[in-house]
mmCIF file of C-alpha atoms and ligand atoms in Angstrom:
data_model
loop_
_atom_site.group_PDB
_atom_site.id
_atom_site.type_symbol
_atom_site.label_atom_id
_atom_site.label_comp_id
_atom_site.label_asym_id
_atom_site.label_seq_id
_atom_site.Cartn_x
_atom_site.Cartn_y
_atom_site.Cartn_z
ATOM 1 C CA UNK A 1 -18.906 -290.887 51.450
ATOM 2 C CA UNK A 2 -15.475 -291.111 53.003
ATOM 3 C CA UNK A 3 -14.523 -294.198 54.960
ATOM 4 C CA UNK A 4 -14.496 -292.542 58.400
ATOM 5 C CA UNK A 5 -18.021 -291.157 57.878
ATOM 6 C CA UNK A 6 -19.243 -294.425 56.488
ATOM 7 C CA UNK A 7 -17.876 -296.353 59.463
ATOM 8 C CA UNK A 8 -19.358 -293.862 61.903
ATOM 9 C CA UNK A 9 -22.785 -294.300 60.263
ATOM 10 C CA UNK A 10 -22.531 -298.104 60.660
ATOM 11 C CA UNK A 11 -21.649 -297.692 64.348
ATOM 12 C CA UNK A 12 -24.467 -295.212 64.971
ATOM 13 C CA UNK A 13 -27.023 -297.657 63.567
ATOM 14 C CA UNK A 14 -26.159 -300.333 66.142
ATOM 15 C CA UNK A 15 -28.102 -299.893 69.361
ATOM 16 C CA UNK A 16 -25.747 -299.964 72.372
ATOM 17 C CA UNK A 17 -27.351 -298.770 75.602
ATOM 18 C CA UNK A 18 -25.277 -299.284 78.758
ATOM 19 C CA UNK A 19 -24.947 -302.989 79.490
ATOM 20 C CA UNK A 20 -25.917 -303.979 75.948
ATOM 21 C CA UNK A 21 -22.757 -303.123 74.032
ATOM 22 C CA UNK A 22 -22.156 -306.708 72.831
ATOM 23 C CA UNK A 23 -23.244 -306.165 69.210
ATOM 24 C CA UNK A 24 -21.216 -303.007 68.668
ATOM 25 C CA UNK A 25 -18.261 -304.710 70.377
ATOM 26 C CA UNK A 26 -18.580 -307.719 68.075
ATOM 27 C CA UNK A 27 -18.463 -305.487 64.981
ATOM 28 C CA UNK A 28 -15.467 -303.516 66.253
ATOM 29 C CA UNK A 29 -13.640 -306.729 67.109
ATOM 30 C CA UNK A 30 -14.217 -308.140 63.638
ATOM 31 C CA UNK A 31 -12.792 -305.003 62.015
ATOM 32 C CA UNK A 32 -9.684 -304.639 64.165
ATOM 33 C CA UNK A 33 -8.803 -308.338 64.128
ATOM 34 C CA UNK A 34 -9.117 -308.161 60.343
ATOM 35 C CA UNK A 35 -6.442 -305.457 60.394
ATOM 36 C CA UNK A 36 -4.122 -307.667 62.436
ATOM 37 C CA UNK A 37 -4.587 -306.251 65.935
ATOM 38 C CA UNK A 38 -5.053 -308.334 69.104
ATOM 39 C CA UNK A 39 -8.218 -307.919 71.122
ATOM 40 C CA UNK A 40 -8.838 -308.860 74.751
ATOM 41 C CA UNK A 41 -12.148 -308.354 76.544
ATOM 42 C CA UNK A 42 -12.408 -308.352 80.333
ATOM 43 C CA UNK A 43 -15.273 -309.831 82.354
ATOM 44 C CA UNK A 44 -17.496 -306.770 82.123
ATOM 45 C CA UNK A 45 -16.907 -306.282 78.371
ATOM 46 C CA UNK A 46 -14.240 -303.571 78.175
ATOM 47 C CA UNK A 47 -12.125 -304.069 75.048
ATOM 48 C CA UNK A 48 -8.332 -303.739 74.937
ATOM 49 C CA UNK A 49 -6.691 -303.508 71.516
ATOM 50 C CA UNK A 50 -2.955 -303.709 70.944
ATOM 51 C CA UNK A 51 -0.441 -304.538 68.223
ATOM 52 C CA UNK A 52 2.884 -306.311 68.702
ATOM 53 C CA UNK A 53 4.448 -302.992 69.733
ATOM 54 C CA UNK A 54 4.761 -301.890 73.367
ATOM 55 C CA UNK A 55 2.182 -299.124 73.875
ATOM 56 C CA UNK A 56 3.525 -295.651 74.591
ATOM 57 C CA UNK A 57 0.077 -294.152 75.062
ATOM 58 C CA UNK A 58 -3.540 -295.227 75.042
ATOM 59 C CA UNK A 59 -6.677 -293.931 73.387
ATOM 60 C CA UNK A 60 -10.045 -294.433 75.050
ATOM 61 C CA UNK A 61 -13.701 -294.058 74.087
ATOM 62 C CA UNK A 62 -16.888 -295.638 75.433
ATOM 63 C CA UNK A 63 -19.142 -297.990 73.476
ATOM 64 C CA UNK A 64 -22.454 -297.338 75.244
ATOM 65 C CA UNK A 65 -24.824 -294.475 74.551
ATOM 66 C CA UNK A 66 -27.685 -292.890 76.474
ATOM 67 C CA UNK A 67 -31.257 -293.783 75.537
ATOM 68 C CA UNK A 68 -33.405 -293.580 73.411
ATOM 69 C CA UNK A 69 -30.984 -295.334 71.067
ATOM 70 C CA UNK A 70 -32.984 -298.090 69.342
ATOM 71 C CA UNK A 71 -33.227 -297.864 65.548
ATOM 72 C CA UNK A 72 -31.067 -294.764 65.201
ATOM 73 C CA UNK A 73 -31.603 -293.398 61.718
ATOM 74 C CA UNK A 74 -28.630 -291.119 60.946
ATOM 75 C CA UNK A 75 -29.432 -288.348 58.456
ATOM 76 C CA UNK A 76 -26.719 -286.483 56.570
ATOM 77 C CA UNK A 77 -27.514 -282.899 55.622
ATOM 78 C CA UNK A 78 -24.514 -281.234 54.040
ATOM 79 C CA UNK A 79 -21.852 -281.221 56.750
ATOM 80 C CA UNK A 80 -24.201 -282.306 59.552
ATOM 81 C CA UNK A 81 -25.047 -285.805 60.765
ATOM 82 C CA UNK A 82 -28.119 -285.917 63.010
ATOM 83 C CA UNK A 83 -30.774 -288.430 64.054
ATOM 84 C CA UNK A 84 -34.347 -288.257 62.748
ATOM 85 C CA UNK A 85 -35.358 -286.675 66.049
ATOM 86 C CA UNK A 86 -36.827 -289.863 67.555
ATOM 87 C CA UNK A 87 -33.578 -291.026 69.139
ATOM 88 C CA UNK A 88 -30.256 -289.647 70.220
ATOM 89 C CA UNK A 89 -27.571 -289.823 67.529
ATOM 90 C CA UNK A 90 -24.843 -291.506 69.564
ATOM 91 C CA UNK A 91 -22.013 -289.226 68.407
ATOM 92 C CA UNK A 92 -21.218 -289.420 72.138
ATOM 93 C CA UNK A 93 -19.080 -291.443 71.954
ATOM 94 C CA UNK A 94 -19.125 -293.182 68.569
ATOM 95 C CA UNK A 95 -17.318 -290.301 66.906
ATOM 96 C CA UNK A 96 -14.471 -291.091 69.296
ATOM 97 C CA UNK A 97 -14.614 -294.759 68.324
ATOM 98 C CA UNK A 98 -14.739 -293.954 64.586
ATOM 99 C CA UNK A 99 -11.697 -291.668 64.849
ATOM 100 C CA UNK A 100 -9.710 -294.326 66.725
ATOM 101 C CA UNK A 101 -10.699 -297.078 64.277
ATOM 102 C CA UNK A 102 -9.653 -294.889 61.343
ATOM 103 C CA UNK A 103 -6.255 -294.464 62.996
ATOM 104 C CA UNK A 104 -5.930 -298.229 63.505
ATOM 105 C CA UNK A 105 -6.858 -299.023 59.922
ATOM 106 C CA UNK A 106 -4.623 -296.349 58.409
ATOM 107 C CA UNK A 107 -1.648 -297.711 60.329
ATOM 108 C CA UNK A 108 -2.421 -301.411 60.121
ATOM 109 C CA UNK A 109 0.692 -302.256 58.083
ATOM 110 C CA UNK A 110 3.018 -300.491 60.494
ATOM 111 C CA UNK A 111 1.028 -300.108 63.711
ATOM 112 C CA UNK A 112 1.521 -297.151 66.022
ATOM 113 C CA UNK A 113 2.768 -298.158 69.497
ATOM 114 C CA UNK A 114 -0.561 -297.536 71.194
ATOM 115 C CA UNK A 115 -3.223 -299.340 73.178
ATOM 116 C CA UNK A 116 -6.920 -298.724 72.579
ATOM 117 C CA UNK A 117 -9.403 -299.101 75.427
ATOM 118 C CA UNK A 118 -13.103 -299.151 74.574
ATOM 119 C CA UNK A 119 -15.171 -299.178 77.746
ATOM 120 C CA UNK A 120 -18.731 -300.222 78.535
ATOM 121 C CA UNK A 121 -21.373 -298.651 80.803
ATOM 122 C CA UNK A 122 -19.765 -295.221 80.939
ATOM 123 C CA UNK A 123 -23.079 -293.390 80.880
ATOM 124 C CA UNK A 124 -24.422 -295.049 84.035
ATOM 125 C CA UNK A 125 -21.566 -294.088 86.331
ATOM 126 C CA UNK A 126 -18.249 -294.977 84.620
ATOM 127 C CA UNK A 127 -18.950 -298.590 85.574
ATOM 128 C CA UNK A 128 -16.751 -300.162 82.874
ATOM 129 C CA UNK A 129 -13.724 -297.962 83.556
ATOM 130 C CA UNK A 130 -14.050 -298.543 87.314
ATOM 131 C CA UNK A 131 -13.884 -302.297 86.694
ATOM 132 C CA UNK A 132 -10.595 -302.144 84.752
ATOM 133 C CA UNK A 133 -7.733 -303.889 86.517
ATOM 134 C CA UNK A 134 -4.730 -301.591 86.697
ATOM 135 C CA UNK A 135 -2.392 -304.052 84.984
ATOM 136 C CA UNK A 136 -4.640 -304.117 81.901
ATOM 137 C CA UNK A 137 -3.507 -300.577 81.068
ATOM 138 C CA UNK A 138 -0.196 -300.885 79.290
ATOM 139 C CA UNK A 139 0.627 -297.229 78.576
ATOM 140 C CA UNK A 140 1.925 -294.478 80.878
ATOM 141 C CA UNK A 141 -0.625 -291.889 79.726
ATOM 142 C CA UNK A 142 -3.468 -291.407 77.322
ATOM 143 C CA UNK A 143 -6.403 -289.574 75.848
ATOM 144 C CA UNK A 144 -10.101 -290.009 76.321
ATOM 145 C CA UNK A 145 -11.980 -288.954 73.192
ATOM 146 C CA UNK A 146 -15.269 -288.100 74.814
ATOM 147 C CA UNK A 147 -15.590 -284.358 74.928
ATOM 148 C CA UNK A 148 -17.635 -283.086 71.995
ATOM 149 C CA UNK A 149 -16.450 -280.197 69.881
ATOM 150 C CA UNK A 150 -14.927 -278.015 68.797
ATOM 151 C CA UNK A 151 -11.605 -279.575 67.833
ATOM 152 C CA UNK A 152 -8.874 -277.767 69.756
ATOM 153 C CA UNK A 153 -10.563 -278.106 73.130
ATOM 154 C CA UNK A 154 -8.284 -279.803 75.614
ATOM 155 C CA UNK A 155 -9.964 -280.754 78.860
ATOM 156 C CA UNK A 156 -7.346 -280.500 81.566
ATOM 157 C CA UNK A 157 -9.437 -281.251 84.620
ATOM 158 C CA UNK A 158 -12.766 -282.307 86.029
ATOM 159 C CA UNK A 159 -14.438 -282.356 89.457
ATOM 160 C CA UNK A 160 -14.971 -285.006 92.088
ATOM 161 C CA UNK A 161 -18.574 -286.012 92.470
ATOM 162 C CA UNK A 162 -20.705 -287.147 95.400
ATOM 163 C CA UNK A 163 -24.290 -288.273 94.988
ATOM 164 C CA UNK A 164 -26.610 -288.252 97.996
ATOM 165 C CA UNK A 165 -30.029 -289.497 99.066
ATOM 166 C CA UNK A 166 -31.937 -287.773 101.877
ATOM 167 C CA UNK A 167 -34.934 -289.540 103.383
ATOM 168 C CA UNK A 168 -37.228 -287.327 105.427
ATOM 169 C CA UNK A 169 -39.753 -289.000 107.698
ATOM 170 C CA UNK A 170 -42.803 -287.298 109.172
ATOM 171 C CA UNK A 171 -46.005 -288.688 110.654
ATOM 172 C CA UNK A 172 -49.068 -289.565 108.567
ATOM 173 C CA UNK A 173 -52.529 -288.369 109.616
ATOM 174 C CA UNK A 174 -55.876 -287.519 108.036
ATOM 175 C CA UNK A 175 -55.392 -284.079 106.527
ATOM 176 C CA UNK A 176 -58.948 -282.954 107.236
ATOM 177 C CA UNK A 177 -59.804 -284.673 110.513
ATOM 178 C CA UNK A 178 -56.530 -284.659 112.478
ATOM 179 C CA UNK A 179 -53.996 -282.327 110.832
ATOM 180 C CA UNK A 180 -52.405 -281.511 114.208
ATOM 181 C CA UNK A 181 -51.507 -285.198 114.653
ATOM 182 C CA UNK A 182 -49.405 -285.224 111.484
ATOM 183 C CA UNK A 183 -45.853 -284.121 110.681
ATOM 184 C CA UNK A 184 -45.651 -283.104 107.042
ATOM 185 C CA UNK A 185 -42.539 -284.600 105.442
ATOM 186 C CA UNK A 186 -42.964 -282.566 102.228
ATOM 187 C CA UNK A 187 -43.007 -279.333 104.196
ATOM 188 C CA UNK A 188 -39.897 -280.371 106.143
ATOM 189 C CA UNK A 189 -38.151 -281.424 102.931
ATOM 190 C CA UNK A 190 -38.884 -278.005 101.401
ATOM 191 C CA UNK A 191 -37.357 -276.256 104.406
ATOM 192 C CA UNK A 192 -34.314 -278.484 104.178
ATOM 193 C CA UNK A 193 -33.870 -277.780 100.453
ATOM 194 C CA UNK A 194 -33.916 -274.011 100.943
ATOM 195 C CA UNK A 195 -30.984 -274.505 103.328
ATOM 196 C CA UNK A 196 -28.819 -276.205 100.651
ATOM 197 C CA UNK A 197 -26.483 -274.439 98.229
ATOM 198 C CA UNK A 198 -27.699 -275.355 94.742
ATOM 199 C CA UNK A 199 -26.623 -274.467 91.191
ATOM 200 C CA UNK A 200 -23.219 -272.949 90.395
ATOM 201 C CA UNK A 201 -21.911 -272.538 93.911
ATOM 202 C CA UNK A 202 -18.495 -271.178 92.910
ATOM 203 C CA UNK A 203 -16.236 -271.497 89.866
ATOM 204 C CA UNK A 204 -15.160 -274.994 90.915
ATOM 205 C CA UNK A 205 -18.377 -276.267 92.462
ATOM 206 C CA UNK A 206 -21.932 -277.160 91.490
ATOM 207 C CA UNK A 207 -24.857 -278.669 93.388
ATOM 208 C CA UNK A 208 -28.219 -280.075 92.430
ATOM 209 C CA UNK A 209 -31.377 -281.578 93.849
ATOM 210 C CA UNK A 210 -32.466 -283.713 90.936
ATOM 211 C CA UNK A 211 -35.218 -286.012 92.212
ATOM 212 C CA UNK A 212 -37.974 -285.582 94.766
ATOM 213 C CA UNK A 213 -40.544 -288.237 95.507
ATOM 214 C CA UNK A 214 -43.086 -288.828 98.236
ATOM 215 C CA UNK A 215 -46.653 -288.379 99.342
ATOM 216 C CA UNK A 216 -49.665 -290.591 98.634
ATOM 217 C CA UNK A 217 -52.887 -288.557 98.461
ATOM 218 C CA UNK A 218 -54.138 -285.023 99.037
ATOM 219 C CA UNK A 219 -55.983 -286.115 102.174
ATOM 220 C CA UNK A 220 -52.985 -287.757 103.836
ATOM 221 C CA UNK A 221 -50.257 -285.787 105.547
ATOM 222 C CA UNK A 222 -47.151 -287.218 103.878
ATOM 223 C CA UNK A 223 -44.864 -289.212 106.148
ATOM 224 C CA UNK A 224 -42.008 -289.910 103.762
ATOM 225 C CA UNK A 225 -40.103 -287.942 101.136
ATOM 226 C CA UNK A 226 -36.937 -288.861 99.312
ATOM 227 C CA UNK A 227 -34.573 -286.286 97.836
ATOM 228 C CA UNK A 228 -31.700 -287.215 95.565
ATOM 229 C CA UNK A 229 -28.967 -284.824 94.612
ATOM 230 C CA UNK A 230 -25.288 -284.337 93.942
ATOM 231 C CA UNK A 231 -22.324 -282.108 94.596
ATOM 232 C CA UNK A 232 -19.344 -281.719 92.298
ATOM 233 C CA UNK A 233 -16.181 -279.750 92.892
ATOM 234 C CA UNK A 234 -12.566 -279.598 91.864
ATOM 235 C CA UNK A 235 -11.916 -278.491 95.451
ATOM 236 C CA UNK A 236 -12.248 -281.592 97.615
ATOM 237 C CA UNK A 237 -12.100 -279.644 100.876
ATOM 238 C CA UNK A 238 -15.063 -277.577 99.789
ATOM 239 C CA UNK A 239 -16.909 -280.720 98.805
ATOM 240 C CA UNK A 240 -16.521 -282.138 102.312
ATOM 241 C CA UNK A 241 -17.742 -278.848 103.782
ATOM 242 C CA UNK A 242 -20.853 -279.148 101.618
ATOM 243 C CA UNK A 243 -21.430 -282.704 102.824
ATOM 244 C CA UNK A 244 -21.019 -281.530 106.404
ATOM 245 C CA UNK A 245 -23.609 -278.821 105.763
ATOM 246 C CA UNK A 246 -25.859 -281.484 104.257
ATOM 247 C CA UNK A 247 -25.583 -283.594 107.417
ATOM 248 C CA UNK A 248 -26.245 -280.628 109.688
ATOM 249 C CA UNK A 249 -29.376 -279.712 107.734
ATOM 250 C CA UNK A 250 -31.069 -282.686 109.392
ATOM 251 C CA UNK A 251 -31.571 -280.440 112.458
ATOM 252 C CA UNK A 252 -34.120 -278.429 110.453
ATOM 253 C CA UNK A 253 -36.200 -281.561 110.019
ATOM 254 C CA UNK A 254 -35.737 -282.635 113.636
ATOM 255 C CA UNK A 255 -36.840 -279.217 114.932
ATOM 256 C CA UNK A 256 -40.037 -279.716 112.948
ATOM 257 C CA UNK A 257 -40.649 -283.105 114.559
ATOM 258 C CA UNK A 258 -39.344 -285.268 111.735
ATOM 259 C CA UNK A 259 -36.505 -287.719 111.274
ATOM 260 C CA UNK A 260 -33.923 -288.148 108.534
ATOM 261 C CA UNK A 261 -31.585 -290.632 106.979
ATOM 262 C CA UNK A 262 -28.768 -289.412 104.753
ATOM 263 C CA UNK A 263 -26.610 -291.532 102.520
ATOM 264 C CA UNK A 264 -23.901 -290.296 100.208
ATOM 265 C CA UNK A 265 -21.359 -291.883 97.947
ATOM 266 C CA UNK A 266 -18.307 -290.713 96.089
ATOM 267 C CA UNK A 267 -18.704 -291.460 92.386
ATOM 268 C CA UNK A 268 -15.286 -290.380 91.153
ATOM 269 C CA UNK A 269 -12.307 -288.203 92.004
ATOM 270 C CA UNK A 270 -11.138 -284.892 90.575
ATOM 271 C CA UNK A 271 -8.103 -284.376 88.414
ATOM 272 C CA UNK A 272 -6.186 -281.339 87.233
ATOM 273 C CA UNK A 273 -3.370 -281.657 84.687
ATOM 274 C CA UNK A 274 -2.820 -277.904 84.321
ATOM 275 C CA UNK A 275 0.835 -278.105 85.417
ATOM 276 C CA UNK A 276 1.694 -281.462 83.892
ATOM 277 C CA UNK A 277 4.525 -282.155 81.453
ATOM 278 C CA UNK A 278 2.061 -284.194 79.435
ATOM 279 C CA UNK A 279 -0.191 -281.168 78.836
ATOM 280 C CA UNK A 280 2.791 -278.996 77.933
ATOM 281 C CA UNK A 281 3.891 -281.505 75.296
ATOM 282 C CA UNK A 282 0.409 -281.789 73.832
ATOM 283 C CA UNK A 283 -0.021 -278.004 73.623
ATOM 284 C CA UNK A 284 3.377 -277.626 71.909
ATOM 285 C CA UNK A 285 2.499 -280.298 69.358
ATOM 286 C CA UNK A 286 -0.874 -278.719 68.670
ATOM 287 C CA UNK A 287 0.555 -275.234 68.211
ATOM 288 C CA UNK A 288 3.388 -276.348 65.966
ATOM 289 C CA UNK A 289 0.910 -278.190 63.737
ATOM 290 C CA UNK A 290 -1.587 -275.406 63.227
ATOM 291 C CA UNK A 291 -4.142 -276.326 65.874
ATOM 292 C CA UNK A 292 -5.543 -273.798 68.273
ATOM 293 C CA UNK A 293 -5.491 -275.349 71.739
ATOM 294 C CA UNK A 294 -8.161 -274.140 74.131
ATOM 295 C CA UNK A 295 -7.615 -275.547 77.625
ATOM 296 C CA UNK A 296 -10.748 -275.849 79.713
ATOM 297 C CA UNK A 297 -12.182 -277.627 82.743
ATOM 298 C CA UNK A 298 -15.132 -279.917 82.410
ATOM 299 C CA UNK A 299 -18.073 -279.939 84.819
ATOM 300 C CA UNK A 300 -18.836 -283.611 84.268
ATOM 301 C CA UNK A 301 -17.042 -286.856 84.951
ATOM 302 C CA UNK A 302 -15.730 -289.267 82.353
ATOM 303 C CA UNK A 303 -13.568 -292.357 82.083
ATOM 304 C CA UNK A 304 -10.614 -289.945 82.266
ATOM 305 C CA UNK A 305 -11.423 -289.356 85.969
ATOM 306 C CA UNK A 306 -10.935 -293.052 86.632
ATOM 307 C CA UNK A 307 -7.662 -293.319 84.692
ATOM 308 C CA UNK A 308 -6.281 -290.219 86.422
ATOM 309 C CA UNK A 309 -7.375 -291.665 89.775
ATOM 310 C CA UNK A 310 -5.252 -294.710 88.947
ATOM 311 C CA UNK A 311 -2.262 -292.429 88.461
ATOM 312 C CA UNK A 312 -2.335 -292.460 84.653
ATOM 313 C CA UNK A 313 -2.445 -288.881 83.331
ATOM 314 C CA UNK A 314 -5.330 -288.702 80.864
ATOM 315 C CA UNK A 315 -6.486 -285.645 78.935
ATOM 316 C CA UNK A 316 -9.709 -285.319 77.008
ATOM 317 C CA UNK A 317 -9.544 -283.953 73.494
ATOM 318 C CA UNK A 318 -12.537 -282.308 71.833
ATOM 319 C CA UNK A 319 -13.751 -284.035 68.703
ATOM 320 C CA UNK A 320 -17.075 -283.445 66.990
ATOM 321 C CA UNK A 321 -20.459 -283.692 68.659
ATOM 322 C CA UNK A 322 -22.946 -281.229 70.088
ATOM 323 C CA UNK A 323 -26.125 -281.416 72.174
ATOM 324 C CA UNK A 324 -25.135 -284.840 73.512
ATOM 325 C CA UNK A 325 -27.734 -286.742 75.571
ATOM 326 C CA UNK A 326 -30.617 -285.226 73.572
ATOM 327 C CA UNK A 327 -32.500 -286.116 70.397
ATOM 328 C CA UNK A 328 -31.040 -282.915 68.893
ATOM 329 C CA UNK A 329 -27.536 -284.371 69.085
ATOM 330 C CA UNK A 330 -25.464 -283.864 65.940
ATOM 331 C CA UNK A 331 -21.900 -284.005 64.613
ATOM 332 C CA UNK A 332 -20.079 -282.192 61.802
ATOM 333 C CA UNK A 333 -18.277 -284.233 59.169
ATOM 334 C CA UNK A 334 -15.644 -281.514 58.608
ATOM 335 C CA UNK A 335 -14.947 -281.457 62.346
ATOM 336 C CA UNK A 336 -14.677 -285.238 62.581
ATOM 337 C CA UNK A 337 -12.015 -285.114 59.871
ATOM 338 C CA UNK A 338 -10.221 -282.270 61.624
ATOM 339 C CA UNK A 339 -10.455 -284.244 64.881
ATOM 340 C CA UNK A 340 -8.881 -287.202 63.132
ATOM 341 C CA UNK A 341 -6.037 -285.020 61.836
ATOM 342 C CA UNK A 342 -5.442 -283.757 65.380
ATOM 343 C CA UNK A 343 -5.412 -287.194 66.987
ATOM 344 C CA UNK A 344 -3.143 -288.665 64.333
ATOM 345 C CA UNK A 345 -0.718 -285.743 64.624
ATOM 346 C CA UNK A 346 -0.577 -285.822 68.420
ATOM 347 C CA UNK A 347 -0.312 -289.605 68.664
ATOM 348 C CA UNK A 348 2.458 -289.815 66.052
ATOM 349 C CA UNK A 349 4.485 -287.075 67.681
ATOM 350 C CA UNK A 350 4.099 -288.443 71.201
ATOM 351 C CA UNK A 351 5.078 -291.973 70.194
ATOM 352 C CA UNK A 352 7.948 -291.303 67.758
HETATM 353 ZN ZN1 ZN B 1 -19.666 -289.748 76.478
#
């Protein structure tokens, strides 16, 4: 087995759900300090790795994985690494970490002028990245290696996201004896939902109702329902129009005799590096080194949203990994190696 694969397997075997990244962090720290790099951890557990050279760019990956991730048993079948089906694999984002560590080890005698940022709690709302103090980031731009395959994908933008919670209150009553005394919150919630744009709303915008809960028994008219959903868009104006529509939808409930309470929260902000000098440079480097760049937008958020929000242009580069967040997750060894070749090429050229 080659070193990069071997190291990835060791990382995959260490359980690291969000908030419990300490063990994987300890192992990473031991390796990189052994190669002569300096490591700083902030209060929440984000790890910052540097050499004695002033960083010209940074590389980022996250150390946590989604669950189930206890006792991951990586299985190698030819070119494929997968779990045994009982857990996720954790290629998201340990392939990113393995690629970065390989780069650090290969250049330990003459370190590249880069900073490495391994974050915690990415999967539960970019919590680690949001906690990073701006002055901890020492480079003017960087890459987040958290985009799955195939190698060549360059993610140039992602949406803003709002999550929302809608509480719908009715009036409880005995369903058989006094139905006319009740106001059915489930019925009102259903009417409200049919008024909301859901799914792929336009090419920049998506919406979802993801959770519905309420009701107590078949013989009680339900007096409380909670809906939880989200809107994402690369068009912020449109996003605010959707939130306005969401607020106005309360009239549907009120007309039916119910009450509402709506809360929403911005999770992260959009970015779009389509016209940036940084992207142009990266595309040129890729083309002149035999890579086939494929620029795309991502529908999800990542640590890159937070870095871009801080004014630090950050692109995501595709490495290996498919079917993330499921027990079918897998990665391809040949693609991991190709991903490594891409990262090394781009980093060397951008920092020379
Ligand atoms: Zn990820």
